[in-house]
PDB file of C-alpha atoms in Angstrom:
ATOM      1  CA  UNK A   1    -117.022 -15.271-126.928  1.00 25.00           C
ATOM      2  CA  UNK A   2    -117.889 -11.637-127.545  1.00 31.00           C
ATOM      3  CA  UNK A   3    -117.802  -9.166-124.676  1.00 33.00           C
ATOM      4  CA  UNK A   4    -121.195  -7.949-123.431  1.00 35.00           C
ATOM      5  CA  UNK A   5    -120.307  -4.434-124.526  1.00 39.00           C
ATOM      6  CA  UNK A   6    -119.885  -5.413-128.211  1.00 44.00           C
ATOM      7  CA  UNK A   7    -123.361  -4.457-129.361  1.00 42.00           C
ATOM      8  CA  UNK A   8    -122.969  -5.650-132.934  1.00 46.00           C
ATOM      9  CA  UNK A   9    -122.154  -9.294-132.170  1.00 46.00           C
ATOM     10  CA  UNK A  10    -124.801 -11.978-131.603  1.00 45.00           C
ATOM     11  CA  UNK A  11    -125.509 -12.429-127.901  1.00 58.00           C
ATOM     12  CA  UNK A  12    -125.541 -15.662-125.985  1.00 70.00           C
ATOM     13  CA  UNK A  13    -128.082 -16.098-123.206  1.00 67.00           C
ATOM     14  CA  UNK A  14    -125.326 -15.643-120.627  1.00 72.00           C
ATOM     15  CA  UNK A  15    -124.156 -12.409-122.257  1.00 75.00           C
ATOM     16  CA  UNK A  16    -127.712 -11.069-122.419  1.00 80.00           C
ATOM     17  CA  UNK A  17    -128.199 -11.833-118.731  1.00 79.00           C
ATOM     18  CA  UNK A  18    -124.990 -10.034-117.775  1.00 81.00           C
ATOM     19  CA  UNK A  19    -125.968  -7.011-119.856  1.00 80.00           C
ATOM     20  CA  UNK A  20    -129.492  -6.986-118.409  1.00 80.00           C
ATOM     21  CA  UNK A  21    -128.145  -6.900-114.863  1.00 78.00           C
ATOM     22  CA  UNK A  22    -125.658  -4.137-115.700  1.00 76.00           C
ATOM     23  CA  UNK A  23    -128.358  -1.974-117.295  1.00 78.00           C
ATOM     24  CA  UNK A  24    -130.772  -2.590-114.399  1.00 76.00           C
ATOM     25  CA  UNK A  25    -128.067  -1.414-112.005  1.00 73.00           C
ATOM     26  CA  UNK A  26    -127.403   1.728-114.053  1.00 68.00           C
ATOM     27  CA  UNK A  27    -131.079   2.630-114.459  1.00 78.00           C
ATOM     28  CA  UNK A  28    -131.750   2.550-110.724  1.00 82.00           C
ATOM     29  CA  UNK A  29    -130.726   6.219-110.770  1.00 84.00           C
ATOM     30  CA  UNK A  30    -133.681   7.124-113.049  1.00 90.00           C
ATOM     31  CA  UNK A  31    -135.813   7.759-109.971  1.00 93.00           C
ATOM     32  CA  UNK A  32    -138.456   9.974-111.554  1.00 96.00           C
ATOM     33  CA  UNK A  33    -138.897   7.676-114.534  1.00 95.00           C
ATOM     34  CA  UNK A  34    -139.215   4.613-112.310  1.00 95.00           C
ATOM     35  CA  UNK A  35    -141.790   6.321-110.089  1.00 97.00           C
ATOM     36  CA  UNK A  36    -143.734   7.398-113.169  1.00 97.00           C
ATOM     37  CA  UNK A  37    -144.045   3.828-114.432  1.00 96.00           C
ATOM     38  CA  UNK A  38    -145.043   2.608-110.984  1.00 97.00           C
ATOM     39  CA  UNK A  39    -147.767   5.268-110.781  1.00 97.00           C
ATOM     40  CA  UNK A  40    -149.181   4.080-114.127  1.00 98.00           C
ATOM     41  CA  UNK A  41    -149.325   0.435-113.067  1.00 98.00           C
ATOM     42  CA  UNK A  42    -150.377   0.833-109.441  1.00 97.00           C
ATOM     43  CA  UNK A  43    -154.141   1.417-109.935  1.00 97.00           C
ATOM     44  CA  UNK A  44    -154.516  -1.918-111.752  1.00 98.00           C
ATOM     45  CA  UNK A  45    -152.746  -4.311-109.386  1.00 98.00           C
ATOM     46  CA  UNK A  46    -155.421  -5.217-106.839  1.00 97.00           C
ATOM     47  CA  UNK A  47    -154.765  -6.725-103.438  1.00 96.00           C
ATOM     48  CA  UNK A  48    -152.277  -9.495-104.276  1.00 97.00           C
ATOM     49  CA  UNK A  49    -150.182  -8.868-107.406  1.00 98.00           C
ATOM     50  CA  UNK A  50    -147.316 -10.960-108.765  1.00 98.00           C
ATOM     51  CA  UNK A  51    -144.442  -9.292-110.602  1.00 98.00           C
ATOM     52  CA  UNK A  52    -142.706 -11.429-113.211  1.00 98.00           C
ATOM     53  CA  UNK A  53    -139.088 -10.605-113.948  1.00 96.00           C
ATOM     54  CA  UNK A  54    -138.502  -8.389-110.928  1.00 97.00           C
ATOM     55  CA  UNK A  55    -134.842  -7.769-111.709  1.00 94.00           C
ATOM     56  CA  UNK A  56    -133.179  -6.006-108.777  1.00 94.00           C
ATOM     57  CA  UNK A  57    -136.501  -5.246-107.085  1.00 96.00           C
ATOM     58  CA  UNK A  58    -136.833  -1.534-107.797  1.00 95.00           C
ATOM     59  CA  UNK A  59    -140.517  -1.742-108.742  1.00 97.00           C
ATOM     60  CA  UNK A  60    -141.390  -4.038-105.846  1.00 98.00           C
ATOM     61  CA  UNK A  61    -139.701  -1.643-103.426  1.00 97.00           C
ATOM     62  CA  UNK A  62    -141.696   1.310-104.776  1.00 97.00           C
ATOM     63  CA  UNK A  63    -145.008  -0.554-104.638  1.00 97.00           C
ATOM     64  CA  UNK A  64    -144.215  -1.592-101.056  1.00 97.00           C
ATOM     65  CA  UNK A  65    -143.277   1.999-100.200  1.00 96.00           C
ATOM     66  CA  UNK A  66    -146.751   2.993-101.384  1.00 94.00           C
ATOM     67  CA  UNK A  67    -148.287   0.460 -98.993  1.00 95.00           C
ATOM     68  CA  UNK A  68    -148.933  -2.403-101.396  1.00 95.00           C
ATOM     69  CA  UNK A  69    -148.034  -6.035-100.776  1.00 97.00           C
ATOM     70  CA  UNK A  70    -146.482  -7.773-103.776  1.00 98.00           C
ATOM     71  CA  UNK A  71    -144.805 -11.035-104.745  1.00 98.00           C
ATOM     72  CA  UNK A  72    -141.559 -10.460-106.649  1.00 98.00           C
ATOM     73  CA  UNK A  73    -140.232 -13.238-108.872  1.00 98.00           C
ATOM     74  CA  UNK A  74    -137.131 -13.948-110.928  1.00 97.00           C
ATOM     75  CA  UNK A  75    -135.789 -16.712-113.163  1.00 95.00           C
ATOM     76  CA  UNK A  76    -132.118 -15.700-113.100  1.00 94.00           C
ATOM     77  CA  UNK A  77    -130.404 -17.271-110.058  1.00 95.00           C
ATOM     78  CA  UNK A  78    -128.122 -14.293-109.444  1.00 93.00           C
ATOM     79  CA  UNK A  79    -130.889 -11.719-109.446  1.00 94.00           C
ATOM     80  CA  UNK A  80    -133.136 -14.066-107.451  1.00 97.00           C
ATOM     81  CA  UNK A  81    -130.470 -14.240-104.737  1.00 97.00           C
ATOM     82  CA  UNK A  82    -130.214 -10.431-104.702  1.00 96.00           C
ATOM     83  CA  UNK A  83    -133.985 -10.140-104.368  1.00 97.00           C
ATOM     84  CA  UNK A  84    -134.064 -12.636-101.508  1.00 98.00           C
ATOM     85  CA  UNK A  85    -131.341 -10.723 -99.688  1.00 98.00           C
ATOM     86  CA  UNK A  86    -132.885  -7.314-100.313  1.00 97.00           C
ATOM     87  CA  UNK A  87    -136.350  -8.281 -99.099  1.00 98.00           C
ATOM     88  CA  UNK A  88    -135.477 -10.766 -96.355  1.00 98.00           C
ATOM     89  CA  UNK A  89    -138.004 -10.226 -93.566  1.00 97.00           C
ATOM     90  CA  UNK A  90    -139.802  -7.480 -95.494  1.00 98.00           C
ATOM     91  CA  UNK A  91    -143.430  -7.199 -94.340  1.00 97.00           C
ATOM     92  CA  UNK A  92    -144.833  -6.398 -97.807  1.00 98.00           C
ATOM     93  CA  UNK A  93    -142.596  -8.141-100.361  1.00 98.00           C
ATOM     94  CA  UNK A  94    -142.419 -11.899-100.855  1.00 98.00           C
ATOM     95  CA  UNK A  95    -139.838 -13.409-103.209  1.00 98.00           C
ATOM     96  CA  UNK A  96    -140.128 -16.560-105.290  1.00 98.00           C
ATOM     97  CA  UNK A  97    -138.478 -18.222-108.260  1.00 98.00           C
ATOM     98  CA  UNK A  98    -140.527 -18.276-111.456  1.00 97.00           C
ATOM     99  CA  UNK A  99    -139.448 -18.930-115.029  1.00 94.00           C
ATOM    100  CA  UNK A 100    -141.241 -18.975-118.384  1.00 92.00           C
ATOM    101  CA  UNK A 101    -142.765 -21.258-119.591  1.00 94.00           C
ATOM    102  CA  UNK A 102    -145.049 -21.315-116.536  1.00 95.00           C
ATOM    103  CA  UNK A 103    -147.091 -24.453-116.039  1.00 93.00           C
ATOM    104  CA  UNK A 104    -148.796 -23.668-112.729  1.00 96.00           C
ATOM    105  CA  UNK A 105    -152.048 -21.903-111.898  1.00 97.00           C
ATOM    106  CA  UNK A 106    -152.638 -19.449-109.072  1.00 98.00           C
ATOM    107  CA  UNK A 107    -155.063 -16.838-107.725  1.00 97.00           C
ATOM    108  CA  UNK A 108    -153.161 -13.537-107.837  1.00 98.00           C
ATOM    109  CA  UNK A 109    -155.119 -10.333-108.384  1.00 98.00           C
ATOM    110  CA  UNK A 110    -152.798  -9.298-111.210  1.00 98.00           C
ATOM    111  CA  UNK A 111    -149.609 -10.211-113.018  1.00 98.00           C
ATOM    112  CA  UNK A 112    -147.347  -7.260-113.793  1.00 98.00           C
ATOM    113  CA  UNK A 113    -144.309  -7.484-116.072  1.00 98.00           C
ATOM    114  CA  UNK A 114    -142.177  -4.403-116.756  1.00 97.00           C
ATOM    115  CA  UNK A 115    -140.002  -4.763-119.851  1.00 96.00           C
ATOM    116  CA  UNK A 116    -140.235  -8.544-119.795  1.00 96.00           C
ATOM    117  CA  UNK A 117    -142.551  -9.712-122.598  1.00 98.00           C
ATOM    118  CA  UNK A 118    -140.202  -8.553-125.359  1.00 97.00           C
ATOM    119  CA  UNK A 119    -137.609 -11.042-124.062  1.00 95.00           C
ATOM    120  CA  UNK A 120    -139.937 -14.022-124.655  1.00 96.00           C
ATOM    121  CA  UNK A 121    -140.015 -15.511-128.157  1.00 96.00           C
ATOM    122  CA  UNK A 122    -143.622 -16.765-127.970  1.00 98.00           C
ATOM    123  CA  UNK A 123    -145.319 -13.772-126.390  1.00 98.00           C
ATOM    124  CA  UNK A 124    -148.870 -15.067-126.924  1.00 98.00           C
ATOM    125  CA  UNK A 125    -148.184 -18.311-125.080  1.00 98.00           C
ATOM    126  CA  UNK A 126    -146.419 -16.370-122.322  1.00 98.00           C
ATOM    127  CA  UNK A 127    -149.510 -14.187-121.871  1.00 98.00           C
ATOM    128  CA  UNK A 128    -151.651 -17.309-121.602  1.00 98.00           C
ATOM    129  CA  UNK A 129    -149.266 -18.532-118.904  1.00 98.00           C
ATOM    130  CA  UNK A 130    -149.592 -15.189-117.107  1.00 98.00           C
ATOM    131  CA  UNK A 131    -153.398 -15.409-117.300  1.00 98.00           C
ATOM    132  CA  UNK A 132    -153.428 -18.765-115.511  1.00 97.00           C
ATOM    133  CA  UNK A 133    -151.756 -17.098-112.558  1.00 98.00           C
ATOM    134  CA  UNK A 134    -154.581 -14.627-111.895  1.00 98.00           C
ATOM    135  CA  UNK A 135    -158.134 -15.048-110.657  1.00 97.00           C
ATOM    136  CA  UNK A 136    -161.081 -14.676-113.080  1.00 97.00           C
ATOM    137  CA  UNK A 137    -161.371 -11.030-114.082  1.00 97.00           C
ATOM    138  CA  UNK A 138    -157.827 -10.339-112.893  1.00 98.00           C
ATOM    139  CA  UNK A 139    -155.435  -8.051-114.741  1.00 98.00           C
ATOM    140  CA  UNK A 140    -152.308  -8.446-116.812  1.00 98.00           C
ATOM    141  CA  UNK A 141    -150.270  -5.233-116.613  1.00 98.00           C
ATOM    142  CA  UNK A 142    -147.378  -4.742-119.019  1.00 98.00           C
ATOM    143  CA  UNK A 143    -144.789  -2.190-120.012  1.00 98.00           C
ATOM    144  CA  UNK A 144    -142.970  -3.044-123.253  1.00 98.00           C
ATOM    145  CA  UNK A 145    -140.631  -1.142-125.617  1.00 97.00           C
ATOM    146  CA  UNK A 146    -142.347   0.628-128.510  1.00 98.00           C
ATOM    147  CA  UNK A 147    -141.839   0.839-132.282  1.00 98.00           C
ATOM    148  CA  UNK A 148    -139.950  -1.690-134.376  1.00 97.00           C
ATOM    149  CA  UNK A 149    -138.185   1.233-136.069  1.00 97.00           C
ATOM    150  CA  UNK A 150    -136.437   1.830-132.741  1.00 97.00           C
ATOM    151  CA  UNK A 151    -134.994  -1.718-132.657  1.00 97.00           C
ATOM    152  CA  UNK A 152    -131.273  -1.248-132.044  1.00 96.00           C
ATOM    153  CA  UNK A 153    -128.165  -3.372-131.696  1.00 95.00           C
ATOM    154  CA  UNK A 154    -128.615  -2.926-127.953  1.00 93.00           C
ATOM    155  CA  UNK A 155    -132.138  -4.408-128.137  1.00 94.00           C
ATOM    156  CA  UNK A 156    -130.761  -7.497-129.862  1.00 93.00           C
ATOM    157  CA  UNK A 157    -127.810  -7.806-127.463  1.00 92.00           C
ATOM    158  CA  UNK A 158    -130.064  -7.647-124.412  1.00 91.00           C
ATOM    159  CA  UNK A 159    -132.373 -10.325-125.788  1.00 92.00           C
ATOM    160  CA  UNK A 160    -135.330  -8.421-127.246  1.00 95.00           C
ATOM    161  CA  UNK A 161    -137.289 -10.342-129.867  1.00 96.00           C
ATOM    162  CA  UNK A 162    -139.490  -7.379-130.793  1.00 98.00           C
ATOM    163  CA  UNK A 163    -140.837  -3.935-129.985  1.00 98.00           C
ATOM    164  CA  UNK A 164    -144.561  -3.122-130.065  1.00 98.00           C
ATOM    165  CA  UNK A 165    -147.034  -0.583-131.359  1.00 98.00           C
ATOM    166  CA  UNK A 166    -150.400  -0.040-129.699  1.00 98.00           C
ATOM    167  CA  UNK A 167    -152.280  -2.012-132.412  1.00 98.00           C
ATOM    168  CA  UNK A 168    -149.856  -4.962-132.291  1.00 98.00           C
ATOM    169  CA  UNK A 169    -150.034  -5.049-128.501  1.00 98.00           C
ATOM    170  CA  UNK A 170    -153.824  -5.061-128.570  1.00 98.00           C
ATOM    171  CA  UNK A 171    -153.824  -7.845-131.170  1.00 98.00           C
ATOM    172  CA  UNK A 172    -151.360  -9.904-129.130  1.00 98.00           C
ATOM    173  CA  UNK A 173    -153.496  -9.573-126.011  1.00 98.00           C
ATOM    174  CA  UNK A 174    -156.607 -10.681-127.890  1.00 98.00           C
ATOM    175  CA  UNK A 175    -154.809 -13.664-129.423  1.00 98.00           C
ATOM    176  CA  UNK A 176    -153.973 -14.741-125.864  1.00 98.00           C
ATOM    177  CA  UNK A 177    -157.674 -14.607-124.901  1.00 98.00           C
ATOM    178  CA  UNK A 178    -157.387 -11.349-122.942  1.00 98.00           C
ATOM    179  CA  UNK A 179    -159.531  -8.208-123.128  1.00 98.00           C
ATOM    180  CA  UNK A 180    -157.519  -4.997-123.582  1.00 98.00           C
ATOM    181  CA  UNK A 181    -158.611  -2.329-121.093  1.00 98.00           C
ATOM    182  CA  UNK A 182    -155.990   0.374-121.591  1.00 98.00           C
ATOM    183  CA  UNK A 183    -153.162   0.415-124.138  1.00 98.00           C
ATOM    184  CA  UNK A 184    -151.207   3.585-124.886  1.00 98.00           C
ATOM    185  CA  UNK A 185    -147.770   5.042-125.460  1.00 98.00           C
ATOM    186  CA  UNK A 186    -145.612   6.426-122.657  1.00 98.00           C
ATOM    187  CA  UNK A 187    -142.540   8.672-122.648  1.00 97.00           C
ATOM    188  CA  UNK A 188    -142.754  10.441-125.999  1.00 97.00           C
ATOM    189  CA  UNK A 189    -139.490  12.378-125.790  1.00 96.00           C
ATOM    190  CA  UNK A 190    -137.727   9.278-124.526  1.00 95.00           C
ATOM    191  CA  UNK A 191    -138.328   7.604-127.887  1.00 96.00           C
ATOM    192  CA  UNK A 192    -136.548  10.422-129.700  1.00 95.00           C
ATOM    193  CA  UNK A 193    -133.604  10.161-127.325  1.00 93.00           C
ATOM    194  CA  UNK A 194    -133.512   6.393-127.817  1.00 95.00           C
ATOM    195  CA  UNK A 195    -133.499   6.751-131.622  1.00 96.00           C
ATOM    196  CA  UNK A 196    -130.564   9.146-131.446  1.00 94.00           C
ATOM    197  CA  UNK A 197    -128.397   7.889-128.600  1.00 91.00           C
ATOM    198  CA  UNK A 198    -129.072   4.146-128.643  1.00 93.00           C
ATOM    199  CA  UNK A 199    -130.037   3.286-132.226  1.00 95.00           C
ATOM    200  CA  UNK A 200    -128.200   5.855-134.332  1.00 95.00           C
ATOM    201  CA  UNK A 201    -125.132   6.226-132.093  1.00 93.00           C
ATOM    202  CA  UNK A 202    -125.017   2.577-130.936  1.00 92.00           C
ATOM    203  CA  UNK A 203    -124.975   3.610-127.292  1.00 87.00           C
ATOM    204  CA  UNK A 204    -126.120   2.025-124.046  1.00 83.00           C
ATOM    205  CA  UNK A 205    -128.945   3.314-121.830  1.00 82.00           C
ATOM    206  CA  UNK A 206    -126.875   3.835-118.724  1.00 75.00           C
ATOM    207  CA  UNK A 207    -126.224   6.120-115.799  1.00 71.00           C
ATOM    208  CA  UNK A 208    -124.573   9.386-116.698  1.00 77.00           C
ATOM    209  CA  UNK A 209    -125.160  13.094-117.285  1.00 83.00           C
ATOM    210  CA  UNK A 210    -127.715  12.704-120.128  1.00 84.00           C
ATOM    211  CA  UNK A 211    -129.839  10.302-118.063  1.00 88.00           C
ATOM    212  CA  UNK A 212    -129.633  12.510-114.976  1.00 90.00           C
ATOM    213  CA  UNK A 213    -130.673  15.621-116.920  1.00 92.00           C
ATOM    214  CA  UNK A 214    -133.503  13.795-118.656  1.00 93.00           C
ATOM    215  CA  UNK A 215    -134.780  12.211-115.447  1.00 95.00           C
ATOM    216  CA  UNK A 216    -134.589  15.402-113.405  1.00 95.00           C
ATOM    217  CA  UNK A 217    -135.932  17.956-115.868  1.00 96.00           C
ATOM    218  CA  UNK A 218    -137.833  16.175-118.666  1.00 95.00           C
ATOM    219  CA  UNK A 219    -139.627  13.313-116.942  1.00 97.00           C
ATOM    220  CA  UNK A 220    -141.641  15.456-114.475  1.00 97.00           C
ATOM    221  CA  UNK A 221    -142.912  17.595-117.376  1.00 97.00           C
ATOM    222  CA  UNK A 222    -143.716  14.554-119.532  1.00 97.00           C
ATOM    223  CA  UNK A 223    -145.539  12.943-116.631  1.00 98.00           C
ATOM    224  CA  UNK A 224    -147.811  15.973-116.280  1.00 97.00           C
ATOM    225  CA  UNK A 225    -148.398  16.394-120.011  1.00 97.00           C
ATOM    226  CA  UNK A 226    -148.996  12.717-120.774  1.00 98.00           C
ATOM    227  CA  UNK A 227    -151.322  12.496-117.797  1.00 97.00           C
ATOM    228  CA  UNK A 228    -153.623  14.878-119.657  1.00 97.00           C
ATOM    229  CA  UNK A 229    -153.241  13.834-123.301  1.00 96.00           C
ATOM    230  CA  UNK A 230    -152.583  10.591-125.151  1.00 96.00           C
ATOM    231  CA  UNK A 231    -149.407  10.961-127.187  1.00 97.00           C
ATOM    232  CA  UNK A 232    -149.157   9.282-130.632  1.00 97.00           C
ATOM    233  CA  UNK A 233    -145.752   7.728-129.944  1.00 98.00           C
ATOM    234  CA  UNK A 234    -143.490   6.864-127.032  1.00 98.00           C
ATOM    235  CA  UNK A 235    -140.522   4.859-125.876  1.00 97.00           C
ATOM    236  CA  UNK A 236    -142.842   2.330-124.232  1.00 98.00           C
ATOM    237  CA  UNK A 237    -146.339   0.905-124.452  1.00 98.00           C
ATOM    238  CA  UNK A 238    -148.389   0.520-121.268  1.00 98.00           C
ATOM    239  CA  UNK A 239    -150.942  -2.276-121.587  1.00 98.00           C
ATOM    240  CA  UNK A 240    -153.631  -3.384-119.163  1.00 98.00           C
ATOM    241  CA  UNK A 241    -155.830  -6.380-119.986  1.00 98.00           C
ATOM    242  CA  UNK A 242    -158.362  -8.492-118.120  1.00 98.00           C
ATOM    243  CA  UNK A 243    -158.758 -12.231-117.994  1.00 97.00           C
ATOM    244  CA  UNK A 244    -162.187 -13.776-118.638  1.00 93.00           C
ATOM    245  CA  UNK A 245    -164.625 -13.721-115.706  1.00 87.00           C
ATOM    246  CA  UNK A 246    -165.252 -17.482-115.967  1.00 70.00           C
TER     247      UNK A 246
END
């Protein structure tokens, strides 16, 4: 078996899960970046959102801090246990187990999935599953990695099947029977850093001096600039779609 740090070897599911958890732990320190993504998703969540693939619960904690109630969910038993411990008795965050494929229906105001859809081989069917979890006219809110040209050994090791452009994300949403409301790139400079440090240099996105400098000095500027103009490229795609009203 190859070690999780060997980015050039094929990954097993277990190795991908270990690497995912390690990266989630490292990226907790990207406070400004995390708050930026939360601010982009927050207006679309409604009164009773469900997060799919909550990881270590960073997003759920930030939504709750802002006064929003949310249901956090996980498929991985280890991360699910961490979520349950972190939010035990929390007045705003509920925790549940949920794995794709999803065969149930529900009445949430929105489903939000941050860097989750790219891990699912059949993304159209997954979106249809997500749509069954929300009420008519509810929202599907996604953040996914952008640009196939940025696909790296790390992407493959962590279990990414693809990266998206705005047009491919819009087409995927429509194929799933959803109506795109807002789809655009986020974190323009982050894509350039990813291409250099992760793709070209075969590195890992992890805690360290480069991440701290980027998060402290670059992200606040990008957040202001990209709040005013739509950039033609980015490290991620933000997508908001609505389910049919009937």
